Short mmCIF file of C-alpha atoms and ligand atoms in Angstrom, two decimals:
data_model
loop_
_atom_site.label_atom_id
_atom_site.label_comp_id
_atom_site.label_asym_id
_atom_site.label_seq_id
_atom_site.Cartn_x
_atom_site.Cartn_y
_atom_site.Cartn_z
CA UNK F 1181 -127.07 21.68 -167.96
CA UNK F 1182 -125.91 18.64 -170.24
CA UNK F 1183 -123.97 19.15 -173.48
CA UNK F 1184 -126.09 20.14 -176.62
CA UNK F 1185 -126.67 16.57 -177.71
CA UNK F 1186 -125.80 16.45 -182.02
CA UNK F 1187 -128.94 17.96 -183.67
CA UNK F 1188 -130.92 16.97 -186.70
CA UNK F 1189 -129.37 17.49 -190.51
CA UNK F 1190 -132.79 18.23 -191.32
CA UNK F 1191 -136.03 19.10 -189.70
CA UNK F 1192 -138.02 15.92 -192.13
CA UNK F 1193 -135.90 13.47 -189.97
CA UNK F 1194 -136.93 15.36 -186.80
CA UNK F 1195 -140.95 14.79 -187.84
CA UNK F 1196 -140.27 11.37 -189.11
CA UNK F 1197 -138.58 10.36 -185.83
CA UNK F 1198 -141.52 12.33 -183.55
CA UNK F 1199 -144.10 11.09 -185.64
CA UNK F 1200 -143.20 7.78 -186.10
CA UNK F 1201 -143.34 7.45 -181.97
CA UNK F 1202 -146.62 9.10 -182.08
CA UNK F 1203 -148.25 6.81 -184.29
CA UNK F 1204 -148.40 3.27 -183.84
CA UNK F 1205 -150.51 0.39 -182.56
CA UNK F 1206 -152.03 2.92 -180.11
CA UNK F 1207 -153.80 4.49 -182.85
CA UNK F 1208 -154.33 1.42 -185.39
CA UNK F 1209 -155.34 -1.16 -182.36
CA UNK F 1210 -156.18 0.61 -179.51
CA UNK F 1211 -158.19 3.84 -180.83
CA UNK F 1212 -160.80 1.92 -182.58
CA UNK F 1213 -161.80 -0.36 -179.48
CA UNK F 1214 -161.94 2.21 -177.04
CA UNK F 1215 -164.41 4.36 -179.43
CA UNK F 1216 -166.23 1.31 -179.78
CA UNK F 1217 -166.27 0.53 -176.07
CA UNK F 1218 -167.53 4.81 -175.20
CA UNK F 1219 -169.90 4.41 -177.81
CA UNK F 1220 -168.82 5.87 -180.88
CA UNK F 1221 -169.05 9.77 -182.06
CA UNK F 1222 -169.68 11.50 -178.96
CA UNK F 1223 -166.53 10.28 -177.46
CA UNK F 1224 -164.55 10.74 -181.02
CA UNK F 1225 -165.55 14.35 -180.81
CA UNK F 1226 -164.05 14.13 -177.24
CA UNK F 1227 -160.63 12.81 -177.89
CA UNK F 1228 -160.43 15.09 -180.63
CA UNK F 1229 -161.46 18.06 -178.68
CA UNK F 1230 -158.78 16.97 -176.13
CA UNK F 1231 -155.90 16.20 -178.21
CA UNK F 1232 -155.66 19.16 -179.88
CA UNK F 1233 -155.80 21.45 -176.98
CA UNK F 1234 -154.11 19.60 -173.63
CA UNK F 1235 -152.02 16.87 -175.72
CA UNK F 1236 -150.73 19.31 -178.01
CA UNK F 1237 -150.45 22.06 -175.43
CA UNK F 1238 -148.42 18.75 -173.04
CA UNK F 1239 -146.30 17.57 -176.27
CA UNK F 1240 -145.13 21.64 -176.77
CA UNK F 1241 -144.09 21.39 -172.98
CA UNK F 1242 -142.35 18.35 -173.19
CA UNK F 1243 -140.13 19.41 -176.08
CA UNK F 1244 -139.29 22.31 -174.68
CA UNK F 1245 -137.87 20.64 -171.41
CA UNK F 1246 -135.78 19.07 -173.52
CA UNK F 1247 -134.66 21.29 -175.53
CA UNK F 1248 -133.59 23.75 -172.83
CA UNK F 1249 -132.05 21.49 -170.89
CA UNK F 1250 -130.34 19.36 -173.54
CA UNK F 1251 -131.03 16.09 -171.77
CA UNK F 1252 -133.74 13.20 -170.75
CA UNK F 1253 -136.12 13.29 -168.05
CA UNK F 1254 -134.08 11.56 -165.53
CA UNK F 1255 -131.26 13.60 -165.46
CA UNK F 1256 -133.84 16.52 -165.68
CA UNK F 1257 -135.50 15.73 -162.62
CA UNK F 1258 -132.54 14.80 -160.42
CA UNK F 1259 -130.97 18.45 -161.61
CA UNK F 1260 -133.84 20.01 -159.76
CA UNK F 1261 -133.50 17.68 -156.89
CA UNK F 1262 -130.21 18.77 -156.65
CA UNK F 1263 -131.18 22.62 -156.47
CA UNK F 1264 -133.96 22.56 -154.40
CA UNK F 1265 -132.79 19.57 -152.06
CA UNK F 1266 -136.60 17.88 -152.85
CA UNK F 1267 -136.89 14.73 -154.09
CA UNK F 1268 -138.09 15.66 -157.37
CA UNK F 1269 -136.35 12.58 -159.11
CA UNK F 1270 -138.98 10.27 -157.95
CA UNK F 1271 -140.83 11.52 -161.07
CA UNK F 1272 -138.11 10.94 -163.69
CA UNK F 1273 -138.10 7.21 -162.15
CA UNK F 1274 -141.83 7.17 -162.67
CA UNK F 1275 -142.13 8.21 -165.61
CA UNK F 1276 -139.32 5.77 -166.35
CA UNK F 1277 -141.01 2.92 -165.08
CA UNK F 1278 -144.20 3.78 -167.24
CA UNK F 1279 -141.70 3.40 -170.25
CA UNK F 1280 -140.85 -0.33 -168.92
CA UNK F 1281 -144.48 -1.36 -168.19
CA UNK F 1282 -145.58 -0.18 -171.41
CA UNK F 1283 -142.84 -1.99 -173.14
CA UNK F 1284 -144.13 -5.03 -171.58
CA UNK F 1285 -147.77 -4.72 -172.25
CA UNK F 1286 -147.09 -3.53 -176.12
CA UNK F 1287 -144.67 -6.33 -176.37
CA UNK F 1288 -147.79 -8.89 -175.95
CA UNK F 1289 -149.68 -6.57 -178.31
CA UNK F 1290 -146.57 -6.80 -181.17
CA UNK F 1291 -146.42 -10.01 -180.48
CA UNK F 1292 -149.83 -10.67 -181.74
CA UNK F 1293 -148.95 -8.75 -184.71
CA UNK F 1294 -146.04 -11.13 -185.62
CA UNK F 1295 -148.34 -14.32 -185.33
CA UNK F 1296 -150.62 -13.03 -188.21
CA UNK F 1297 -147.45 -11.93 -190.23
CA UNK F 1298 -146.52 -15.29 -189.70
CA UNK F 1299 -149.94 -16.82 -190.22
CA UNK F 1300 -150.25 -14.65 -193.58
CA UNK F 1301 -146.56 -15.97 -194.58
CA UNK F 1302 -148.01 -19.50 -194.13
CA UNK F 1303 -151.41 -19.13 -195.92
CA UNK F 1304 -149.36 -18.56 -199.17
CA UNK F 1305 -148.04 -22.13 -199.00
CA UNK F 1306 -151.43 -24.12 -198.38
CA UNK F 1307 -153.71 -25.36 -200.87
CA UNK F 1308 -156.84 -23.05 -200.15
CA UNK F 1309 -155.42 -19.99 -198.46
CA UNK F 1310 -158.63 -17.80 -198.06
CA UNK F 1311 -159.85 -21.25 -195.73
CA UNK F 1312 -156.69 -21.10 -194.12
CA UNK F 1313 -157.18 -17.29 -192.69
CA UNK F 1314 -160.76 -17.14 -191.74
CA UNK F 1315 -159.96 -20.04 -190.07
CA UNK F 1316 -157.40 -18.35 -187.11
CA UNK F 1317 -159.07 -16.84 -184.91
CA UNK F 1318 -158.04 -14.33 -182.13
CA UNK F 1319 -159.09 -17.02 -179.70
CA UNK F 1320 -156.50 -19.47 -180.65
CA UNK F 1321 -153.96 -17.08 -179.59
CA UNK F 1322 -155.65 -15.75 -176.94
CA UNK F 1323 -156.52 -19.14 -174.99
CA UNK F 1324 -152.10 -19.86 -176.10
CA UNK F 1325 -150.22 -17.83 -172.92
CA UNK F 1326 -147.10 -19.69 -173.81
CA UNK F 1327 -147.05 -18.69 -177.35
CA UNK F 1328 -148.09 -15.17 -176.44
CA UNK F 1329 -145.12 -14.95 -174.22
CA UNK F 1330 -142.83 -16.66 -176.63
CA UNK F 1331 -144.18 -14.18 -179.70
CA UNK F 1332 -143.54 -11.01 -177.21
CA UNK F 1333 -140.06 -12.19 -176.09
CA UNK F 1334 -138.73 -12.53 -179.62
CA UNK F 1335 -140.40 -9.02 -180.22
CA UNK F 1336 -138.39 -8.00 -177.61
CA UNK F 1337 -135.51 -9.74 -178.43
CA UNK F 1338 -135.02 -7.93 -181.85
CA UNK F 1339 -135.72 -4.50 -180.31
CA UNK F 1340 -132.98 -5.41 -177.68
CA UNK F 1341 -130.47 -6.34 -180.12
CA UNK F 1342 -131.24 -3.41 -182.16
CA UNK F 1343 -130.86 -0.89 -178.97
CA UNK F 1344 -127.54 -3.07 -177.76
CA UNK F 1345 -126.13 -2.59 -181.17
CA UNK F 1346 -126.25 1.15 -180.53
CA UNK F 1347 -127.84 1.72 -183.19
CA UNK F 1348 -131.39 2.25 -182.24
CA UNK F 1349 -131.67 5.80 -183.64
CA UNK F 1350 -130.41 5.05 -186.83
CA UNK F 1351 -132.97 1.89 -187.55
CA UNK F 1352 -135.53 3.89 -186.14
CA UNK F 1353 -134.96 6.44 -188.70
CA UNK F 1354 -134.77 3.88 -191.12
CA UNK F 1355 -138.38 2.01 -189.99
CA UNK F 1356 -139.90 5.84 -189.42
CA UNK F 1357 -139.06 6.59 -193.03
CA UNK F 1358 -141.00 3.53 -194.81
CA UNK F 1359 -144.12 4.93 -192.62
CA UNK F 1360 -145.25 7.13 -194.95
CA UNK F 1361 -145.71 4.23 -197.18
CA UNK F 1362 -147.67 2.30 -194.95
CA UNK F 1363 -149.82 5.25 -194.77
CA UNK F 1364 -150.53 4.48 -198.55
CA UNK F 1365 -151.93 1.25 -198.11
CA UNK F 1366 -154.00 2.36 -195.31
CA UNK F 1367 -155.27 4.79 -197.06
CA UNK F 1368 -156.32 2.06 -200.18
CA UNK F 1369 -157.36 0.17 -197.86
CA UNK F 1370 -159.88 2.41 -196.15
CA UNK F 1371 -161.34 2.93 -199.69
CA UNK F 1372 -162.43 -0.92 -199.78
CA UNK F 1373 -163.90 -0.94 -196.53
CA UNK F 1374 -165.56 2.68 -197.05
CA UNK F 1375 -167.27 1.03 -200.18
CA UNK F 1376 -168.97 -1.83 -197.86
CA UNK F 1377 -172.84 -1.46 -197.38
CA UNK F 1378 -172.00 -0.59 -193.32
CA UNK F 1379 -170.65 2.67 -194.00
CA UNK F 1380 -173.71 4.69 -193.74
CA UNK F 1381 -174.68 3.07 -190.90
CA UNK F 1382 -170.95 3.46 -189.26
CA UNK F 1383 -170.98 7.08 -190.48
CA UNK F 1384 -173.89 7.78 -188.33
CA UNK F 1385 -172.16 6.07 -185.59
CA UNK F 1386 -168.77 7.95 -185.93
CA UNK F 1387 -170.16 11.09 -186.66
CA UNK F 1388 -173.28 11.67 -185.35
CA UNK F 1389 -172.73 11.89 -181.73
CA UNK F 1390 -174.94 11.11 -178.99
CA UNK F 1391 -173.37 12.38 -175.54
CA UNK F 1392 -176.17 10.07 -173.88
CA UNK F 1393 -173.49 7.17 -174.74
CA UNK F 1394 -170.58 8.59 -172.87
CA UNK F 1395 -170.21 7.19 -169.76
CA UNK F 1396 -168.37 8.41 -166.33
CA UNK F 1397 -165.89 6.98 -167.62
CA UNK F 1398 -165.25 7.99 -171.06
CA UNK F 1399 -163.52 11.29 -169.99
CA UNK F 1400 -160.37 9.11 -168.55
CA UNK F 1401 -160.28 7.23 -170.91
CA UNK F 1402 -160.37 9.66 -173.66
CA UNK F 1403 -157.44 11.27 -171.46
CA UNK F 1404 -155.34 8.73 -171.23
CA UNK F 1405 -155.32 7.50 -174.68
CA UNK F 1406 -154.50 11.15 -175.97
CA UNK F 1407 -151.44 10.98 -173.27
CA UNK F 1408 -150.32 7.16 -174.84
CA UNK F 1409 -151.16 7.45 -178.52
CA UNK F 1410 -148.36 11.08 -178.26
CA UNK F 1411 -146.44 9.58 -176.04
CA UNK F 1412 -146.65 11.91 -173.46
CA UNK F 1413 -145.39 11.09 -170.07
CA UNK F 1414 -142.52 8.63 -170.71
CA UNK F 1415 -140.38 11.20 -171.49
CA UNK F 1416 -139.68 10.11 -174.77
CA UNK F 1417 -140.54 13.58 -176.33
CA UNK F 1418 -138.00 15.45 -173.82
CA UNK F 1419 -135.07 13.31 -175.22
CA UNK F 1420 -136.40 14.41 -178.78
CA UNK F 1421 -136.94 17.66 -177.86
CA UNK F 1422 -133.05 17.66 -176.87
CA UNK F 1423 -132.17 17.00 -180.29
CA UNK F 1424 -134.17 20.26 -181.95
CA UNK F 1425 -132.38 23.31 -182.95
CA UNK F 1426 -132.76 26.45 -181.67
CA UNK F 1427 -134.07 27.65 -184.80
CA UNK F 1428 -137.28 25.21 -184.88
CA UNK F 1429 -140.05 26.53 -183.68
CA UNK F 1430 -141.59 24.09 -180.64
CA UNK F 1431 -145.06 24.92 -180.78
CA UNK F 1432 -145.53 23.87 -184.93
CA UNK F 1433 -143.44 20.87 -184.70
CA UNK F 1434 -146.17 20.08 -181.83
CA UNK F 1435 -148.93 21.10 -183.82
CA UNK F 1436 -148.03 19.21 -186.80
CA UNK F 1437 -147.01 16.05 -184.97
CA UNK F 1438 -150.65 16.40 -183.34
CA UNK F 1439 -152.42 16.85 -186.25
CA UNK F 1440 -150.76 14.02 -187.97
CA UNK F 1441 -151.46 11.75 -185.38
CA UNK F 1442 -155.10 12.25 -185.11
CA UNK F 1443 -155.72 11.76 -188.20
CA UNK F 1444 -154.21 8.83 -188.31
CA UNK F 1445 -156.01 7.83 -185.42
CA UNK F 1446 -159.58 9.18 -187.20
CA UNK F 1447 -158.55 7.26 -190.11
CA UNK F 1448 -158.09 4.09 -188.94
CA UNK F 1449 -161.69 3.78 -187.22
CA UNK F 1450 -162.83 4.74 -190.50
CA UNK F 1451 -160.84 1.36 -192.07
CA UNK F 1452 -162.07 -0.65 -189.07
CA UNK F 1453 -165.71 0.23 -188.39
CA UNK F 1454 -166.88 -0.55 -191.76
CA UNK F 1455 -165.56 -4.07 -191.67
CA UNK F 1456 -166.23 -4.79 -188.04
CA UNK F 1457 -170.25 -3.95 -188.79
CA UNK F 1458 -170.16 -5.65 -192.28
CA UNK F 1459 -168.89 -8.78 -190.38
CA UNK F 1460 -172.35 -9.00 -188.73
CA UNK F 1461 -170.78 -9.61 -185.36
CA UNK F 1462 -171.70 -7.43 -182.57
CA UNK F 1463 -168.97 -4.65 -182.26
CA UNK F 1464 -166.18 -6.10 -180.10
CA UNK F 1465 -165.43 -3.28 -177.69
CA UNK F 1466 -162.29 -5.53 -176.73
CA UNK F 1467 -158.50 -5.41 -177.25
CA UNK F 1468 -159.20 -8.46 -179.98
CA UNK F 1469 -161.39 -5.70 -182.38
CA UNK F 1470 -158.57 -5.61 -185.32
CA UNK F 1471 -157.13 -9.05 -185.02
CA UNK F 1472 -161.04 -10.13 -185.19
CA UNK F 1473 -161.91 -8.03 -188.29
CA UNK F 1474 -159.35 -7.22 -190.75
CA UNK F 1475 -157.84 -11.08 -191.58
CA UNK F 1476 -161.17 -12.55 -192.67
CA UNK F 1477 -161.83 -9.10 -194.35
CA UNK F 1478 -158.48 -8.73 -196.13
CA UNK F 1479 -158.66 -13.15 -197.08
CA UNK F 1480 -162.31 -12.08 -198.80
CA UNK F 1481 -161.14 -9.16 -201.28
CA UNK F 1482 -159.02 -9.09 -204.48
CA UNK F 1483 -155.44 -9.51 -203.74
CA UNK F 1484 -156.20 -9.51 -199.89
CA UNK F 1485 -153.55 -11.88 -199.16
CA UNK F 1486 -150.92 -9.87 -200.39
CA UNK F 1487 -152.27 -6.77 -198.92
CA UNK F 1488 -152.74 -8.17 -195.47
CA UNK F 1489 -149.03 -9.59 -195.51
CA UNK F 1490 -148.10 -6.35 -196.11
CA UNK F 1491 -150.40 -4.49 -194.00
CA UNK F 1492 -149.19 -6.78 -191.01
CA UNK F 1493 -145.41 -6.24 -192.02
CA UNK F 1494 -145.76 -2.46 -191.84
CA UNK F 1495 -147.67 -2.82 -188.40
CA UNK F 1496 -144.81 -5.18 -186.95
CA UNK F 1497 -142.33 -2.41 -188.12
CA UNK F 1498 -144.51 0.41 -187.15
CA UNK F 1499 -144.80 -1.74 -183.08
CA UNK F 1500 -141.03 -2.02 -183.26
CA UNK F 1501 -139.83 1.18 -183.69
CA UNK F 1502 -142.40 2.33 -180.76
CA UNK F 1503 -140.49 -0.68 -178.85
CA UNK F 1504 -137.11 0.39 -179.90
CA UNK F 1505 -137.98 4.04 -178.63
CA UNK F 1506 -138.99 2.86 -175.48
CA UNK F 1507 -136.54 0.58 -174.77
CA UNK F 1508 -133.77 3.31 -175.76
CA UNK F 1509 -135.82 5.47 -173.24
CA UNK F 1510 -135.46 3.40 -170.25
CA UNK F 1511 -131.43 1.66 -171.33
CA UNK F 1512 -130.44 4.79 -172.40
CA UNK F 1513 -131.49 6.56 -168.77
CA UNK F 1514 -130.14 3.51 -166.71
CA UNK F 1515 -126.55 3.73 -168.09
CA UNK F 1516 -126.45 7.37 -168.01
CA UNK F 1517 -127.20 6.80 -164.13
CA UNK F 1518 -124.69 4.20 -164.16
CA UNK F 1519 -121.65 5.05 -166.75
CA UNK F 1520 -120.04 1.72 -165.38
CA UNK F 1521 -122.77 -0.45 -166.66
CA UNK F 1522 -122.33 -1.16 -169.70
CA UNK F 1523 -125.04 -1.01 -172.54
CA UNK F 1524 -126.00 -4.84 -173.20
CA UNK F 1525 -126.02 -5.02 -169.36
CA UNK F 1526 -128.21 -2.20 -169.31
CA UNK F 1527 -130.22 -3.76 -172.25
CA UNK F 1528 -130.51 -6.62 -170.90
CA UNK F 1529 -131.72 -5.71 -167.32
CA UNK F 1530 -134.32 -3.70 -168.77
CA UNK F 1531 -135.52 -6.72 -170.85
CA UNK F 1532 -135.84 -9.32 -168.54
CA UNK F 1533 -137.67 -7.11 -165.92
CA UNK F 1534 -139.85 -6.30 -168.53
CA UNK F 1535 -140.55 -10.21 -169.45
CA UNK F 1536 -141.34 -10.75 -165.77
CA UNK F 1537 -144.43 -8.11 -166.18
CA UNK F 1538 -145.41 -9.29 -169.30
CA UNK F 1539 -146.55 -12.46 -167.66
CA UNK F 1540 -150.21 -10.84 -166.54
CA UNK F 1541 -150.57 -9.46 -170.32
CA UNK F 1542 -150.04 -12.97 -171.73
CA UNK F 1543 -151.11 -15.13 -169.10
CA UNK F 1544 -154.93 -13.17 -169.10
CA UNK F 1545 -157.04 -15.98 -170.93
CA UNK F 1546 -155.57 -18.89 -169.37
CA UNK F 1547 -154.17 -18.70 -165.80
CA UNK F 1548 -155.47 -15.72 -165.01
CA UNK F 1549 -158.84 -16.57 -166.91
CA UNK F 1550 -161.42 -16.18 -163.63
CA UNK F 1551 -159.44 -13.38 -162.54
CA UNK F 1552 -162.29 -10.90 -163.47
CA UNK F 1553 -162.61 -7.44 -161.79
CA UNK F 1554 -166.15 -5.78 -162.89
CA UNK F 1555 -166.31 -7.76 -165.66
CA UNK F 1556 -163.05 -7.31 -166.81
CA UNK F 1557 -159.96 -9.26 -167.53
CA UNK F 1558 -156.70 -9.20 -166.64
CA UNK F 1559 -155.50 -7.99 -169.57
CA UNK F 1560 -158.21 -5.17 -169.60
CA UNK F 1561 -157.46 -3.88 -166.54
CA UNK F 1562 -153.36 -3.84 -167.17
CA UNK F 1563 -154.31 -1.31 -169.60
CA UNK F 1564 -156.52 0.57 -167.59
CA UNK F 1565 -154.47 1.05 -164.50
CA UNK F 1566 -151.41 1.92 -166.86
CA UNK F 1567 -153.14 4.00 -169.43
CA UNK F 1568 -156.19 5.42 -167.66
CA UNK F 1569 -154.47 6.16 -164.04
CA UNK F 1570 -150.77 6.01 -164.25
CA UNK F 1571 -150.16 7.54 -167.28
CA UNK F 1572 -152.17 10.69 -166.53
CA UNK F 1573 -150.24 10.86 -162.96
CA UNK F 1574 -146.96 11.13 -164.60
CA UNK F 1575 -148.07 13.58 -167.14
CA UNK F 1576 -149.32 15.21 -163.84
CA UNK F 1577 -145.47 15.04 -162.85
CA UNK F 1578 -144.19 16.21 -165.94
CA UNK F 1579 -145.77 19.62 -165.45
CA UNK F 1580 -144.81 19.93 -162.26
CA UNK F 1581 -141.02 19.35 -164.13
CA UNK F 1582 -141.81 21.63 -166.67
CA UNK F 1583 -142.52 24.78 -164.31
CA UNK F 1584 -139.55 23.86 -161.85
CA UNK F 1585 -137.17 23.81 -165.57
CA UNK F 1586 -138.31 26.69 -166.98
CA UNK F 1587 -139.04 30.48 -166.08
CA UNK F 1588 -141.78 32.80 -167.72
CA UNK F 1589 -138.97 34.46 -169.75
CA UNK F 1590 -137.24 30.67 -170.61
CA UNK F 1591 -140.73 29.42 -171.72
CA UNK F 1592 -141.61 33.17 -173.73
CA UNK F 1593 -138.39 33.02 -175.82
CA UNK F 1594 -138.68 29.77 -176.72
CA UNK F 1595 -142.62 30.09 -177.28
CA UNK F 1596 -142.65 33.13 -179.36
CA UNK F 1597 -140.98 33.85 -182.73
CA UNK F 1598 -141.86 36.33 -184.87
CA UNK F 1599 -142.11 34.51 -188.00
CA UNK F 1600 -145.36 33.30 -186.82
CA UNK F 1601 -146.98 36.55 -185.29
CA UNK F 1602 -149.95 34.31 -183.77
CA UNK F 1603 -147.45 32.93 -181.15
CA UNK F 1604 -147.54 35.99 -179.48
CA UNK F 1605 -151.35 35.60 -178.80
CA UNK F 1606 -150.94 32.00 -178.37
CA UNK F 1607 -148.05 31.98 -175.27
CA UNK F 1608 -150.84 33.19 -172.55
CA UNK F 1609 -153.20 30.72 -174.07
CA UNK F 1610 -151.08 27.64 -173.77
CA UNK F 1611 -149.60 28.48 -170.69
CA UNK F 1612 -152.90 28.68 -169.27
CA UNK F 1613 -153.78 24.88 -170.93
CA UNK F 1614 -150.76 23.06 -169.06
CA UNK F 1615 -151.22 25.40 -165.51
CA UNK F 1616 -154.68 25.14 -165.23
CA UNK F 1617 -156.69 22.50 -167.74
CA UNK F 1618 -154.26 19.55 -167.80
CA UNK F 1619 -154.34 18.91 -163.97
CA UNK F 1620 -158.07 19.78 -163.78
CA UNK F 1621 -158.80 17.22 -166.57
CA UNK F 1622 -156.38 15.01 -165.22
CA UNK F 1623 -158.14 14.92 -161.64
CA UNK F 1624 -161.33 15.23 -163.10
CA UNK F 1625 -160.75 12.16 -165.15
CA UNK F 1626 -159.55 10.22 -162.29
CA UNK F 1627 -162.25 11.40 -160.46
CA UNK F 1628 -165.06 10.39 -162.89
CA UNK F 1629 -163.16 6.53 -163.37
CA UNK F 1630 -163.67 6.36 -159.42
CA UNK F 1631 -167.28 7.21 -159.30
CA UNK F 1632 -168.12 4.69 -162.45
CA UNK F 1633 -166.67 2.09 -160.71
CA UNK F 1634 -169.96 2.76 -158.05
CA UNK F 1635 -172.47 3.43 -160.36
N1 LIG S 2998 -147.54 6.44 -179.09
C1 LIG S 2998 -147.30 5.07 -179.36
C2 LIG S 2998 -148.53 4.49 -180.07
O1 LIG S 2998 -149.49 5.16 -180.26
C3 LIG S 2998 -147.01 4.27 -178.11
C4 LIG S 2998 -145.98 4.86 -177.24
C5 LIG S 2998 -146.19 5.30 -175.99
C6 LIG S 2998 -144.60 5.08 -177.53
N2 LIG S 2998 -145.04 5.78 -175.48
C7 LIG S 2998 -144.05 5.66 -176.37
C8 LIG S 2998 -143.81 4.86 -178.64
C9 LIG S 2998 -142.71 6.03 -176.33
C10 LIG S 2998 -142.45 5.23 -178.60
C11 LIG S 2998 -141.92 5.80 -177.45
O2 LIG S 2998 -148.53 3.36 -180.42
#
């Protein structure tokens, strides 16, 4: 099915690409708040736990649909609605429309990231500049819908252009490739705000985990952000599973890419924790956590400006890349249902219904301000019913995809090679992980998020 689509030169640009979807401000912005918000270790030890058994067991499956079949999710799906006359496409469209909601929702996040590029841009033209950052506050920008909104549709904007002109891939590429760097600063970084007087203390809180903290919740939760932070679910990792060659072997590209990840993801609670309890505030368990910590953090230490201009710059990139991916996703599967529309048609379709969503995202501290559901905003619960429900139900889908795609003898030749003898032992194993655990989890998350709603 579908024509072998042109493969990688080299296997780097493969990881670069994979990875540099896998990592973004999922694991630098979302990771740390949510371990902050389950209570710290016990529910690090979790996600950890989880990641590297269903997520990487989910991200092997997913590159394997796609490279068997050569092709993204949506033609996928209506293949096999074809063959078995069911109406199996209605996942590929899910799945798609996940892609377009995130989009929106990470668009509001990005944008947030361009107002303290810009605000760190500024600072080095006033008088006192350390003043001038630990004076903006995430609350400014918060209680600003209208400059949310604006800061997200530019974001947009530029990933639009960038996926009109066609060349998506190649900038992507490009971005992916000055990652690595931007793991360097990180990592300098984290060795200032390991050297803070908090670190024992947040040691004890990362490390030392005490299950009496998790909540019912904490399971979904964990779930879902192991689905968003690899991507799993959009079908994102199908289309770059299309683009493998038959001699790279699926299951340690998906172990790598995994490992990489969370570590990056371990990592960055390790730069943020230490600042956030320095600061003396109570932890913020909210989406603000990093916008609240790391400016007046980075304004206070030796060359801090420069380093948080840069360290913003690299995030920006790092948001836009995961925009331009998703964004490609979702054009790139409308015009291949449609061949007569063309691709800034497409583009632009995809953009505009994405502004209309990401109204509720921007619009949470001010029009939608009393708008509280148990507590929580709107804003909250956008990315709870996206990340903690639907996300996990079109992963759900996706399995159901990947058993209709493949046989036992598709999935066993493309599982096993005998340069790494292990495999062997390891196909029973991981075909028991996305039968049997990932839909128990799944439900059993779900579950447990229903029940701590009551109690
Ligand atoms: N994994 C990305 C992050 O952690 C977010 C993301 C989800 C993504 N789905 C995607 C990025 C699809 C690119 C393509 O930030």
């Amino acid at each position: 099915m579908g024509g072998r689509r042109s493969s990688f030169k080299n296997r780097f640009s493969f990881y670069l690409l994979a990875i540099g979807s896998a990592c973004g401000l999922g694991n630098l912005w979302r990771f740390p708040y949510i371990v902050g918000e389950n209570g710290g270790g016990a529910f690090l030890l979790l996600y950890v736990f989880l990641a590297l058994t269903i997520g990487l067991a989910l991200l092997i499956s997913e590159l394997m649909i796609g490279r068997y079949t050569g092709t993204s999710i949506l033609a996928v799906t209506r293949h096999i609605s074809t063959q078995t006359k069911k109406k199996y496409y209605i996942f590929g469209w899910f799945s798609l429309f996940i892609s377009a909601v995130t989009l929106s929702y990470y668009s509001v996040i990005s944008g947030w990231v361009l107002h303290y590029l810009t605000q760190f841009i500024m600072s080095l033209f006033q008088s006192d500049s350390e003043f001038y950052l630990k004076s903006i506050s995430v609350n400014v920008l918060l209680q600003n819908s209208w400059l949310q909104f604006m800061l997200a549709s530019v974001h947009l904007l530029v990933a639009a252009v960038i996926v009109v002109k066609g060349f998506g891939e190649g900038v992507e590429k490009r971005i992916s490739s000055l990652l690595p760097l931007f793991g360097m600063l990180v990592v300098v970084l984290l060795v200032g705000s390991l050297s803070l007087d908090s670190t024992h203390s947040v040691l004890r809180f990362l490390f030392y985990p005490d299950f009496s903290k998790l909540s019912w919740s904490s399971l979904g939760h964990a779930v879902g952000h192991v689905f968003f932070t690899l991507s799993l679910g959009f079908g994102t990792m199908v289309t770059f599973g299309s683009y493998l060659k038959s001699e790279d072997h699926l299951p340690t590209i998906g172990w790598r890419v995994t490992l990489v990840d969370t570590l990056i993801s371990i990592i960055s609670v390790l730069l943020i924790f230490p600042i956030a309890f320095s600061s003396g505030k109570q932890i913020a368990t909210d989406p603000s956590l990093v916008f609240d910590v790391l400016p007046s953090f980075l304004s206070s230490i030796k060359g801090g400006i420069l380093f948080g201009l840069i360290f913003f710059l690299f995030l920006w990139l790092a948001a836009l890349n995961a925009s331009i991916g998703l964004l490609e996703t979702v054009t790139a599967n409308l015009t291949e249902k449609r061949p007569d529309m063309k691709r800034p048609l497409a583009a632009s379709l995809s953009v505009i219904s994405i502004l209309m969503m990401t109204v509720f995202p921007a619009f949470s501290g001010t029009i939608f301000k009393n708008i509280k559901i148990l507590g929580r905003s709107v804003i909250e619960i956008f990315d709870s019913i996206l990340i903690n429900i639907m996300l996990p139900m079109a992963v759900l889908g996706m399995v159901i995809i990947f058993f209709k795609t493949l046989s036992e003898s598709d999935r066993k030749k493309l599982f096993i090679n005998d340069e790494f003898p292990t495999s062997v032992a390891m196909y029973s194993h991981w075909v028991f992980f996305v039968k049997w655990c990932v839909p128990v989890v799944i439900i059993l998350g779900l579950l447990m998020l229903f029940v701590g709603i009551f109690v």
